[in-house]
mmCIF file of C-alpha atoms in Angstrom:
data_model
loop_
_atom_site.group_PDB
_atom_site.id
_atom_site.type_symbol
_atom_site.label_atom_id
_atom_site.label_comp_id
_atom_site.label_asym_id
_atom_site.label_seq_id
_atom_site.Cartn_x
_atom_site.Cartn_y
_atom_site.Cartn_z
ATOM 1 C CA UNK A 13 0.000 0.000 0.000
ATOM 2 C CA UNK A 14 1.658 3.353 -0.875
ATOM 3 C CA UNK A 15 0.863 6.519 1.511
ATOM 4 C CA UNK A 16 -0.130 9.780 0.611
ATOM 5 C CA UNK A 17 3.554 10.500 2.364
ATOM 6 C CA UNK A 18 5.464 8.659 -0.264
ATOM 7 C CA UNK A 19 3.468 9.406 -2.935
ATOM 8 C CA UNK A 20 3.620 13.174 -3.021
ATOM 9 C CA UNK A 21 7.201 12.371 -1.898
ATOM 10 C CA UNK A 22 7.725 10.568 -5.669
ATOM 11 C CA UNK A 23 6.019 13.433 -7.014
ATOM 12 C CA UNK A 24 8.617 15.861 -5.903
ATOM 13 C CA UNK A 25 11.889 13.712 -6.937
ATOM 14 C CA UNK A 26 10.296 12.670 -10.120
ATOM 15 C CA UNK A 27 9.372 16.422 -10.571
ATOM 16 C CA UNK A 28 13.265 17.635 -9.651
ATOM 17 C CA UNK A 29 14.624 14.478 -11.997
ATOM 18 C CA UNK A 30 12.707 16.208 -14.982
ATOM 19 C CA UNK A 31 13.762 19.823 -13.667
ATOM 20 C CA UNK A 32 17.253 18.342 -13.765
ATOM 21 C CA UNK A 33 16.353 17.007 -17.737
ATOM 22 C CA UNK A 34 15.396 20.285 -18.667
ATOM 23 C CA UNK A 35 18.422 22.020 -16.979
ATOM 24 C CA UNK A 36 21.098 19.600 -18.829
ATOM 25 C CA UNK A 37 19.418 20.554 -22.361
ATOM 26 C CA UNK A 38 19.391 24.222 -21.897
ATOM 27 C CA UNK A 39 22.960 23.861 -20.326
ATOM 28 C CA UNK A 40 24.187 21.966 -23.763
ATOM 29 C CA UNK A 41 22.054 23.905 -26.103
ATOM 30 C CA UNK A 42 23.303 27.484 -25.111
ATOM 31 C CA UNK A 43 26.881 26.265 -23.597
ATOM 32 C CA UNK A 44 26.709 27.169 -20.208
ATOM 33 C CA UNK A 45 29.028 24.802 -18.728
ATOM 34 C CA UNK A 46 26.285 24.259 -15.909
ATOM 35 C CA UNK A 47 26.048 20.175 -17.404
ATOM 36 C CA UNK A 48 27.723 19.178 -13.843
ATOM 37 C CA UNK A 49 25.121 20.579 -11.912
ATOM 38 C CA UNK A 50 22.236 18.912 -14.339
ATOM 39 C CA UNK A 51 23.823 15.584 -13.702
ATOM 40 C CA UNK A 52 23.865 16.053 -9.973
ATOM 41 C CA UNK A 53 20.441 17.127 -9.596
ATOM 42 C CA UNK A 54 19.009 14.018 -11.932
ATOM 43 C CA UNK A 55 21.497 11.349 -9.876
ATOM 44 C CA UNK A 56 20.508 13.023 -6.526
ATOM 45 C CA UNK A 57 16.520 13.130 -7.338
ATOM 46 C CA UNK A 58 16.725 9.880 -8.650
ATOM 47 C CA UNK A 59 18.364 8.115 -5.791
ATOM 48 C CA UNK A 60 15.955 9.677 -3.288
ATOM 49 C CA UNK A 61 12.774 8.519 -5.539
ATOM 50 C CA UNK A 62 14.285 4.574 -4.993
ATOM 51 C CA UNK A 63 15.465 5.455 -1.420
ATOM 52 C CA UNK A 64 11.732 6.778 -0.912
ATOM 53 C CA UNK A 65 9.754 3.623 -2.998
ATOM 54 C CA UNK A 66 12.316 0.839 -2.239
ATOM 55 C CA UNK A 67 10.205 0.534 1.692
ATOM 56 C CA UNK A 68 7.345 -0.037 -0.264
ATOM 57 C CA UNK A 69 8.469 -3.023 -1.800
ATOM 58 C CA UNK A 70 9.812 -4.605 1.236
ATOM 59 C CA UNK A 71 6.175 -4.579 3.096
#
């Protein structure tokens, strides 16, 4: 059974993870050497979404 807790948790990560997308495109389209920071925000977001849902397959 999934909470509302870890639900709108998901939400957020899987909001920053697409953020994070959208931030690594602009950064290669228009050069601005920001491609590091993309790629930290989409690992980050996306270990915290399996951090948050991996519970939820244990019960």
């Amino acid at each position: 059974m999934v909470s509302k807790r870890r639900l709108g948790a998901s939400m957020i990560f899987l909001a920053l993870a697409f953020v994070g997308v959208f931030h690594a495109f602009v950064s290669v389209a228009f050069h601005t050497g920001l491609l590091s920071v993309a790629i930290g925000t989409i690992v980050g977001s996306v270990l915290c979404l399996v951090a948050v849902n991996v519970p939820a397959y244990l019960d």
